[in-house]
Amino acid sequence: DQQVKQNSPSLSVQEGRISILNCDYTNSMFDYFLWYKKYPAEGPTFLISISSIKDKNEDGRFTVFLNKSAKHLSLHIVPSQPGDSAVYFCAASAYAGGTSYGKLTFGQGTILTVHP
Amino acid sequence: KAGVTQTPRYLIKTRGQQVTLSCSPISGHRSVSWYQQTPGQGLQFLFEYFSETQRNKGNFPGRFSGRQFSNSRSEMNVSTLELGDSALYLCASSPGAGRETQYFGPGTRLLVL
């Protein structure tokens, strides 16, 4: 039962253009969402997050959009740079009693390649 | 602030052996979560410790266990290793309450032969 899905295994984008990475979830209890970037044999690096009370959050070149009715979120990177090439994971957590008890549920990841 | 550290970074073991991995969280963080990453299953939650207590556990067999010390450092142990335990083991830390971001360490790459 995959509760968080990233249906595109890979995405190729030209430098300077927009990269859009998508993520869908099925568990309506999820109310906090995060995006991580990961290089092989390294730990994930936090990029940006969004709470379910918002529909958009921006941080520099990164913007995350949340559509709760569609159970869909997306990460926009503008402009894309070659250094952005990595695997991107979306993750979700559900809060009960004020904590998620440390559990993130991850998608399978999308490999982003930004060409110079 | 120093980030999350994990030791060792690489480990080779044989089937049937046991292994202990260590994780030091970001200073002030009281929650430590452990994850297993494999090509087939992706990133999967193992368990979480907060104030020396296991608060949450994923769907892994009892061969996977952990503990947390009073300084919030955590260890995870895998007994009777199987070939399928070969993976990247990641720990992440967070303050321990609210809508929190988890910060990950570099991981320990375990190879079981």
XYZ file of N, CA and C in Angstrom:
687
model
N 0.844 -1.188 0.000
C 0.000 0.000 0.000
C 0.882 1.242 0.000
N 1.041 1.830 -1.204
C 1.911 2.989 -1.315
C 1.092 4.243 -1.096
N 1.260 4.864 0.041
C 0.424 6.002 0.400
C 0.922 7.308 -0.209
N 2.179 7.342 -0.619
C 2.749 8.519 -1.269
C 3.374 8.049 -2.577
N 2.954 8.674 -3.663
C 3.400 8.216 -4.983
C 3.998 9.351 -5.802
N 5.130 9.059 -6.384
C 5.723 9.953 -7.356
C 5.741 9.169 -8.660
N 4.821 9.491 -9.535
C 4.579 8.656 -10.711
C 5.607 8.836 -11.821
N 6.398 9.897 -11.758
C 7.423 10.098 -12.785
C 8.774 9.676 -12.233
N 9.329 8.576 -12.740
C 10.639 8.139 -12.236
C 11.752 9.127 -12.588
N 11.577 9.857 -13.684
C 12.637 10.774 -14.080
C 12.053 11.982 -14.809
N 12.860 13.069 -14.800
C 12.485 14.314 -15.452
C 13.762 14.958 -15.976
N 13.711 15.398 -17.233
C 14.862 16.059 -17.830
C 14.468 17.475 -18.226
N 15.293 18.450 -17.826
C 14.958 19.857 -18.031
C 16.201 20.606 -18.500
N 15.997 21.639 -19.274
C 17.100 22.486 -19.721
C 17.402 23.531 -18.649
N 18.678 23.841 -18.496
C 19.094 24.871 -17.545
C 18.325 26.163 -17.799
N 17.857 26.795 -16.703
C 17.136 28.055 -16.813
C 15.626 27.898 -16.917
N 15.177 26.675 -17.272
C 13.735 26.455 -17.393
C 13.159 26.005 -16.047
N 11.858 25.813 -16.008
C 11.196 25.378 -14.786
C 11.183 23.851 -14.688
N 11.444 23.360 -13.496
C 11.283 21.925 -13.214
C 10.049 21.780 -12.337
N 9.172 20.855 -12.696
C 7.975 20.603 -11.898
C 7.946 19.122 -11.528
N 8.033 18.864 -10.242
C 8.003 17.495 -9.743
C 6.684 17.282 -9.011
N 6.051 16.162 -9.270
C 4.721 15.906 -8.738
C 4.677 14.767 -7.737
N 3.673 14.828 -6.873
C 3.525 13.834 -5.819
C 2.039 13.706 -5.482
N 1.556 12.494 -5.341
C 0.173 12.250 -4.939
C 0.142 11.417 -3.663
N -0.856 11.631 -2.849
C -0.974 10.852 -1.623
C -2.410 10.365 -1.465
N -2.560 9.316 -0.701
C -3.883 8.722 -0.524
C -4.406 8.848 0.899
N -3.514 9.012 1.865
C -3.922 9.050 3.261
C -4.394 10.447 3.626
N -5.686 10.583 3.915
C -6.236 11.904 4.219
C -5.786 12.421 5.585
N -5.123 11.581 6.361
C -4.606 12.021 7.651
C -3.298 12.797 7.517
N -2.642 12.709 6.376
C -1.403 13.450 6.182
C -1.697 14.944 6.207
N -0.918 15.682 6.992
C -1.156 17.122 7.038
C 0.125 17.943 7.052
N 1.250 17.308 6.796
C 2.512 18.045 6.692
C 3.339 17.338 5.643
N 3.850 18.134 4.702
C 4.507 17.550 3.537
C 5.880 18.200 3.353
N 6.832 17.396 2.938
C 8.203 17.889 2.788
C 8.782 17.384 1.469
N 9.738 18.142 0.962
C 10.525 17.721 -0.191
C 11.993 17.634 0.231
N 12.617 16.544 -0.184
C 14.025 16.331 0.083
C 14.738 16.076 -1.242
N 16.003 16.443 -1.253
C 16.877 16.205 -2.397
C 17.944 15.231 -1.941
N 18.281 14.276 -2.801
C 19.228 13.258 -2.369
C 20.211 12.907 -3.485
N 21.479 12.833 -3.088
C 22.521 12.316 -3.973
C 22.814 10.878 -3.572
N 23.309 10.056 -4.504
C 23.605 8.660 -4.178
C 24.532 8.530 -2.973
N 24.257 7.581 -2.118
C 25.078 7.256 -0.949
C 25.193 8.413 0.037
N 24.249 9.357 -0.025
C 24.202 10.432 0.967
C 22.805 10.467 1.583
N 22.688 11.159 2.697
C 21.379 11.328 3.294
C 20.565 12.386 2.574
N 19.237 12.324 2.649
C 18.387 13.352 2.049
C 18.639 14.716 2.686
N 18.584 15.740 1.851
C 18.728 17.120 2.320
C 17.378 17.808 2.231
N 16.939 18.413 3.317
C 15.646 19.087 3.346
C 15.645 20.294 2.422
N 14.549 20.429 1.640
C 14.415 21.577 0.749
C 13.352 22.549 1.229
N 12.134 22.035 1.381
C 11.013 22.911 1.669
C 9.855 22.070 2.184
N 8.988 22.684 2.980
C 7.847 21.962 3.522
C 6.594 22.811 3.402
N 5.450 22.158 3.633
C 4.181 22.871 3.625
C 3.199 22.176 4.558
N 2.499 22.974 5.314
C 1.456 22.457 6.182
C 0.140 22.440 5.415
N -0.761 21.585 5.832
C -2.032 21.449 5.123
C -2.924 22.677 5.249
N -2.559 23.603 6.124
C -3.383 24.817 6.251
C -3.002 25.841 5.172
N -1.945 25.548 4.424
C -1.517 26.432 3.343
C -1.693 25.723 2.003
N -1.676 26.523 0.919
C -1.674 25.904 -0.397
C -0.409 26.243 -1.192
N 0.445 27.059 -0.607
C 1.673 27.437 -1.301
C 2.717 27.855 -0.281
N 3.978 27.498 -0.560
C 5.074 27.961 0.257
C 6.289 28.156 -0.640
N 6.958 29.299 -0.459
C 8.100 29.629 -1.316
C 9.368 29.777 -0.497
N 10.487 29.371 -1.095
C 11.785 29.591 -0.488
C 12.799 29.715 -1.613
N 13.088 30.956 -1.972
C 14.037 31.176 -3.055
C 13.535 30.639 -4.376
N 14.323 29.741 -4.979
C 13.929 29.178 -6.279
C 12.895 28.061 -6.147
N 12.600 27.650 -4.935
C 11.722 26.500 -4.700
C 10.345 26.958 -4.213
N 9.304 26.420 -4.842
C 7.932 26.672 -4.423
C 7.205 25.344 -4.370
N 6.489 25.108 -3.279
C 5.672 23.903 -3.178
C 4.206 24.320 -3.182
N 3.409 23.605 -3.963
C 1.973 23.831 -4.052
C 1.252 22.597 -3.514
N 0.194 22.837 -2.740
C -0.589 21.738 -2.189
C -2.048 21.890 -2.602
N -2.595 20.840 -3.193
C -4.012 20.788 -3.547
C -4.631 19.662 -2.733
N -5.236 20.037 -1.599
C -5.738 19.033 -0.676
C -6.899 18.241 -1.256
N -7.754 18.891 -2.004
C -8.914 18.180 -2.550
C -8.478 17.106 -3.533
N -7.391 17.369 -4.251
C -6.862 16.387 -5.201
C -5.817 15.486 -4.571
N -5.462 15.763 -3.332
C -4.383 15.033 -2.646
C -3.128 15.024 -3.523
N -2.722 16.210 -3.903
C -1.616 16.358 -4.832
C -0.731 17.519 -4.396
N 0.585 17.308 -4.480
C 1.486 18.429 -4.269
C 2.542 18.434 -5.364
N 3.108 19.603 -5.578
C 4.135 19.725 -6.596
C 5.232 20.658 -6.106
N 6.424 20.413 -6.614
C 7.588 21.248 -6.323
C 8.022 21.906 -7.626
N 8.097 23.238 -7.599
C 8.562 23.989 -8.759
C 9.945 24.551 -8.452
N 10.855 24.367 -9.384
C 12.206 24.911 -9.246
C 12.420 25.859 -10.421
N 12.612 27.141 -10.085
C 12.787 28.150 -11.135
C 13.861 29.170 -10.728
N 14.884 29.423 -11.552
C 15.233 28.639 -12.729
C 16.006 27.379 -12.335
N 15.916 26.360 -13.109
C 16.653 25.120 -12.833
C 18.130 25.301 -13.154
N 18.965 24.661 -12.334
C 20.413 24.741 -12.509
C 20.996 23.327 -12.573
N 22.119 23.149 -13.253
C 22.725 21.806 -13.316
C 22.965 21.203 -11.933
N 23.275 22.022 -10.949
C 23.497 21.539 -9.591
C 22.238 20.997 -8.920
N 21.080 21.238 -9.534
C 19.828 20.698 -9.004
C 19.644 19.230 -9.378
N 20.480 18.719 -10.247
C 20.364 17.319 -10.676
C 20.571 16.394 -9.484
N 19.559 15.613 -9.165
C 19.567 14.730 -7.990
C 18.254 13.939 -8.001
N 18.070 13.132 -6.984
C 16.777 12.462 -6.783
C 15.972 13.286 -5.792
N 14.717 13.539 -6.126
C 13.847 14.324 -5.271
C 12.754 13.425 -4.686
N 12.626 13.489 -3.373
C 11.620 12.705 -2.662
C 10.590 13.631 -2.038
N 9.335 13.284 -2.174
C 8.341 13.944 -1.343
C 8.046 13.014 -0.167
N 7.682 13.611 0.939
C 7.410 12.861 2.159
C 6.219 13.489 2.852
N 5.518 12.681 3.627
C 4.325 13.161 4.313
C 4.277 12.607 5.719
N 3.652 13.384 6.597
C 3.458 12.904 7.960
C 2.061 13.253 8.435
N 1.597 12.480 9.404
C 0.279 12.684 9.984
C 0.457 12.986 11.456
N -0.211 14.020 11.922
C -0.065 14.425 13.303
C -1.258 14.000 14.128
N -0.987 13.363 15.218
C -2.033 12.972 16.151
C -1.536 13.303 17.548
N -2.288 14.049 18.279
C -1.864 14.396 19.622
C -0.670 15.323 19.644
N -0.463 16.062 18.548
C 0.584 17.072 18.546
C 1.937 16.606 18.065
N 2.041 15.379 17.622
C 3.315 14.907 17.093
C 3.081 13.830 16.037
N 4.063 13.700 15.155
C 3.985 12.651 14.136
C 4.642 11.376 14.615
N 5.169 11.410 15.846
C 5.888 10.253 16.360
C 6.970 9.795 15.392
N 7.611 10.787 14.766
C 8.832 10.552 14.014
C 8.710 9.841 12.702
N 7.501 9.643 12.188
C 7.366 8.850 10.980
C 7.082 9.712 9.763
N 7.962 9.624 8.785
C 7.718 10.174 7.464
C 7.458 9.034 6.496
N 6.479 9.235 5.613
C 6.207 8.272 4.553
C 6.681 8.889 3.251
N 7.562 8.176 2.551
C 8.217 8.732 1.367
C 7.636 8.175 0.069
N 7.694 8.998 -0.973
C 7.461 8.518 -2.320
C 8.704 7.808 -2.820
N 8.609 7.267 -4.029
C 9.713 6.474 -4.583
C 10.814 7.337 -5.183
N 10.567 8.621 -5.317
C 11.594 9.522 -5.827
C 11.491 9.774 -7.319
N 11.946 10.956 -7.733
C 12.040 11.333 -9.144
C 13.454 11.814 -9.410
N 14.081 11.229 -10.422
C 15.432 11.646 -10.791
C 15.327 12.868 -11.696
N 15.866 13.995 -11.226
C 15.863 15.222 -12.023
C 17.236 15.408 -12.655
N 17.246 15.617 -13.943
C 18.483 15.937 -14.658
C 18.305 17.286 -15.317
N 19.197 18.219 -14.978
C 19.171 19.551 -15.577
C 20.363 19.664 -16.513
N 20.079 19.843 -17.785
C 21.132 19.908 -18.807
C 21.602 21.341 -19.022
N 22.938 21.528 -19.105
C 23.461 22.888 -19.356
C 23.048 23.392 -20.735
N 25.438 24.938 13.875
C 25.187 23.678 14.583
C 25.687 22.528 13.745
N 26.306 21.562 14.382
C 26.724 20.376 13.650
C 25.486 19.584 13.238
N 25.612 18.888 12.102
C 24.494 18.111 11.607
C 24.413 16.752 12.267
N 23.560 15.915 11.724
C 23.413 14.546 12.209
C 24.615 13.729 11.736
N 25.206 12.994 12.633
C 26.341 12.151 12.258
C 25.988 10.686 12.461
N 26.542 9.861 11.585
C 26.315 8.430 11.674
C 27.641 7.693 11.527
N 27.811 6.665 12.346
C 29.002 5.826 12.233
C 28.620 4.363 12.342
N 29.339 3.472 11.667
C 30.312 3.794 10.625
C 29.616 4.199 9.327
N 30.335 4.650 8.359
C 29.735 5.000 7.074
C 29.546 3.774 6.197
N 30.437 2.827 6.311
C 30.345 1.611 5.501
C 30.643 0.400 6.375
N 29.974 -0.690 6.045
C 30.101 -1.887 6.860
C 29.855 -3.107 5.983
N 30.697 -4.104 6.134
C 30.479 -5.371 5.434
C 30.362 -6.464 6.481
N 29.298 -7.230 6.417
C 29.062 -8.320 7.361
C 28.672 -9.572 6.570
N 28.672 -10.701 7.248
C 28.214 -11.940 6.624
C 26.887 -12.358 7.238
N 26.170 -13.167 6.509
C 24.871 -13.661 6.978
C 24.989 -14.285 8.362
N 24.008 -14.008 9.222
C 23.998 -14.587 10.548
C 24.643 -13.708 11.611
N 25.495 -12.787 11.169
C 26.119 -11.886 12.134
C 25.122 -10.826 12.587
N 25.550 -10.042 13.567
C 24.747 -8.917 13.991
C 25.548 -7.637 13.795
N 24.837 -6.501 13.762
C 25.497 -5.232 13.516
C 24.842 -4.142 14.371
N 25.652 -3.196 14.794
C 25.159 -2.044 15.539
C 25.582 -0.768 14.833
N 24.612 0.095 14.572
C 24.870 1.376 13.908
C 24.586 2.499 14.894
N 25.339 3.588 14.769
C 25.210 4.678 15.720
C 24.796 5.978 15.035
N 24.042 6.787 15.772
C 23.559 8.062 15.247
C 23.613 9.117 16.341
N 24.241 10.252 16.030
C 24.242 11.389 16.952
C 23.407 12.504 16.353
N 22.336 12.912 17.034
C 21.430 13.910 16.462
C 21.988 15.323 16.565
N 21.300 16.245 15.931
C 21.622 17.662 16.071
C 21.424 18.052 17.529
N 22.323 18.873 18.037
C 22.247 19.292 19.426
C 20.882 19.899 19.739
N 20.269 19.402 20.819
C 18.954 19.908 21.203
C 17.793 19.095 20.672
N 18.045 18.275 19.675
C 16.995 17.416 19.126
C 16.837 16.175 20.003
N 15.590 15.870 20.321
C 15.334 14.743 21.207
C 14.745 13.534 20.492
N 14.324 13.738 19.249
C 13.722 12.638 18.492
C 14.710 12.139 17.449
N 14.871 10.825 17.402
C 15.706 10.198 16.381
C 14.877 9.121 15.685
N 14.791 9.230 14.370
C 14.082 8.233 13.558
C 15.086 7.495 12.698
N 14.800 6.242 12.429
C 15.659 5.411 11.577
C 14.877 4.958 10.346
N 15.565 4.937 9.213
C 14.959 4.517 7.953
C 15.907 3.566 7.235
N 15.313 2.690 6.437
C 16.083 1.798 5.572
C 15.783 2.179 4.121
N 16.826 2.341 3.330
C 16.626 2.597 1.910
C 17.190 1.461 1.083
N 16.351 0.850 0.267
C 16.757 -0.192 -0.679
C 16.202 0.158 -2.048
N 16.837 -0.345 -3.108
C 16.332 -0.041 -4.463
C 14.894 -0.498 -4.677
N 14.522 -1.616 -4.081
C 13.183 -2.152 -4.334
C 12.084 -1.522 -3.494
N 12.387 -1.204 -2.257
C 11.363 -0.720 -1.322
C 11.437 0.775 -1.050
N 12.468 1.425 -1.508
C 12.585 2.852 -1.252
C 12.961 3.131 0.198
N 12.534 4.293 0.670
C 12.832 4.718 2.041
C 11.703 4.283 2.958
N 12.034 3.428 3.917
C 11.002 2.913 4.813
C 11.353 3.186 6.261
N 10.353 3.586 7.010
C 10.495 3.924 8.424
C 10.692 2.665 9.252
N 11.745 2.701 10.080
C 12.026 1.576 10.976
C 11.411 1.827 12.355
N 11.874 2.860 13.029
C 11.346 3.224 14.345
C 11.829 4.606 14.742
N 11.206 5.114 15.815
C 11.551 6.430 16.329
C 11.717 6.370 17.834
N 12.723 7.083 18.328
C 12.956 7.182 19.759
C 12.889 8.640 20.186
N 12.300 8.832 21.346
C 12.177 10.169 21.937
C 12.361 10.017 23.437
N 13.278 10.768 23.977
C 13.556 10.703 25.421
C 13.723 9.260 25.896
N 14.548 8.525 25.170
C 14.955 7.156 25.519
C 13.835 6.126 25.383
N 12.711 6.516 24.794
C 11.576 5.610 24.662
C 11.228 5.441 23.182
N 10.943 4.214 22.783
C 10.479 4.004 21.421
C 9.013 4.438 21.345
N 8.749 5.445 20.505
C 7.392 5.957 20.394
C 6.645 5.365 19.207
N 7.374 4.903 18.230
C 6.729 4.458 17.003
C 7.595 3.403 16.347
N 6.958 2.490 15.627
C 7.688 1.396 15.006
C 7.078 1.101 13.646
N 7.925 0.863 12.672
C 7.460 0.484 11.350
C 7.274 -1.016 11.243
N 7.028 -1.456 10.031
C 6.712 -2.864 9.791
C 7.968 -3.654 9.449
N 8.807 -3.866 10.441
C 10.034 -4.632 10.279
C 10.064 -5.730 11.327
N 10.776 -6.833 11.013
C 10.819 -7.934 11.992
C 11.570 -7.549 13.260
N 11.394 -8.370 14.285
C 11.992 -8.094 15.580
C 13.512 -8.129 15.588
N 14.115 -8.614 14.471
C 15.585 -8.604 14.397
C 16.125 -7.168 14.383
N 15.262 -6.237 14.037
C 15.642 -4.822 14.015
C 15.229 -4.194 15.346
N 16.188 -3.646 16.040
C 15.884 -3.027 17.323
C 16.729 -1.782 17.483
N 16.408 -1.016 18.499
C 17.173 0.199 18.710
C 17.110 0.613 20.156
N 17.837 1.678 20.438
C 17.754 2.280 21.760
C 18.241 3.709 21.657
N 17.907 4.475 22.689
C 18.356 5.866 22.747
C 18.903 6.135 24.133
N 19.957 6.892 24.167
C 20.627 7.208 25.424
C 20.166 8.570 25.936
N 20.578 8.882 27.159
C 20.107 10.120 27.797
C 20.593 11.373 27.065
N 21.660 11.253 26.273
C 22.141 12.409 25.505
C 21.518 12.455 24.110
N 20.489 11.653 23.892
C 19.720 11.542 22.647
C 20.432 10.770 21.544
N 21.662 10.396 21.733
C 22.315 9.517 20.751
C 21.545 8.205 20.657
N 21.532 7.639 19.476
C 20.745 6.420 19.278
C 21.586 5.365 18.576
N 21.258 4.145 18.841
C 21.855 3.011 18.141
C 20.732 2.131 17.604
N 21.011 1.514 16.453
C 20.105 0.471 15.992
C 20.906 -0.810 15.792
N 20.265 -1.908 16.048
C 20.901 -3.210 15.988
C 20.113 -4.117 15.060
N 20.828 -4.842 14.244
C 20.183 -5.864 13.419
C 20.854 -7.188 13.755
N 20.079 -8.133 14.209
C 20.635 -9.444 14.554
C 20.366 -10.441 13.422
N 21.120 -11.506 13.420
C 20.955 -12.578 12.441
C 20.761 -12.007 11.033
N 21.780 -11.318 10.572
C 21.700 -10.621 9.292
C 21.333 -11.545 8.138
N 20.512 -11.001 7.241
C 20.132 -11.692 6.008
C 20.632 -10.861 4.825
N 20.750 -11.528 3.667
C 21.225 -10.821 2.479
C 20.360 -9.607 2.173
N 19.058 -9.734 2.426
C 18.125 -8.655 2.139
C 18.253 -7.447 3.053
N 19.085 -7.560 4.076
C 19.301 -6.410 4.968
C 20.315 -5.437 4.389
N 20.936 -5.808 3.275
C 21.863 -4.877 2.623
C 21.095 -3.641 2.201
N 21.537 -2.505 2.665
C 20.781 -1.276 2.442
C 21.580 -0.091 2.939
N 21.031 1.092 2.664
C 21.531 2.321 3.283
C 20.633 2.606 4.480
N 21.228 2.699 5.654
C 20.460 2.976 6.856
C 20.671 4.438 7.235
N 19.552 5.134 7.335
C 19.576 6.571 7.588
C 18.934 6.882 8.925
N 19.535 7.804 9.645
C 18.848 8.316 10.812
C 18.564 9.787 10.598
N 17.532 10.255 11.255
C 17.114 11.646 11.140
C 16.751 12.152 12.521
N 17.011 13.426 12.766
C 16.645 13.978 14.057
C 15.726 15.183 13.900
N 14.950 15.430 14.952
C 14.063 16.588 15.004
C 13.843 16.925 16.472
N 13.308 18.112 16.754
C 13.102 18.469 18.167
C 12.212 17.489 18.926
N 11.157 16.961 18.256
C 10.369 15.925 18.913
C 8.908 16.248 19.145
N 8.437 17.408 18.668
C 7.026 17.745 18.844
C 6.596 18.696 17.742
N 5.303 18.682 17.446
C 4.783 19.612 16.455
C 5.052 19.188 15.023
N 4.778 20.084 14.096
C 5.001 19.803 12.684
C 6.468 20.084 12.372
N 7.249 19.040 12.390
C 8.687 19.207 12.386
C 9.327 18.695 11.121
N 10.447 19.316 10.840
C 11.292 18.840 9.767
C 12.318 17.888 10.352
N 12.514 16.773 9.682
C 13.564 15.848 10.079
C 14.809 16.128 9.255
N 15.934 16.112 9.915
C 17.218 16.337 9.256
C 17.999 15.035 9.291
N 18.478 14.659 8.118
C 19.081 13.339 7.964
C 20.604 13.374 8.066
N 21.141 12.261 8.551
C 22.569 12.036 8.505
C 22.975 11.473 7.161
N 24.289 11.212 6.984
C 24.790 10.732 5.695
C 24.479 9.268 5.435
N 24.104 8.535 6.471
C 23.760 7.132 6.290
C 24.913 6.181 6.546
N 24.556 4.947 6.802
C 25.518 3.842 6.899
C 25.156 2.843 5.817
N 26.116 2.564 4.946
C 25.900 1.586 3.880
C 26.294 0.224 4.412
N 25.335 -0.696 4.538
C 25.576 -2.047 5.037
C 25.491 -3.039 3.894
N 26.514 -3.838 3.762
C 26.522 -4.907 2.762
C 26.617 -6.237 3.494
N 25.651 -7.101 3.247
C 25.647 -8.422 3.870
C 25.997 -9.462 2.813
N 27.068 -10.218 3.083
C 27.538 -11.224 2.116
C 27.192 -12.636 2.556
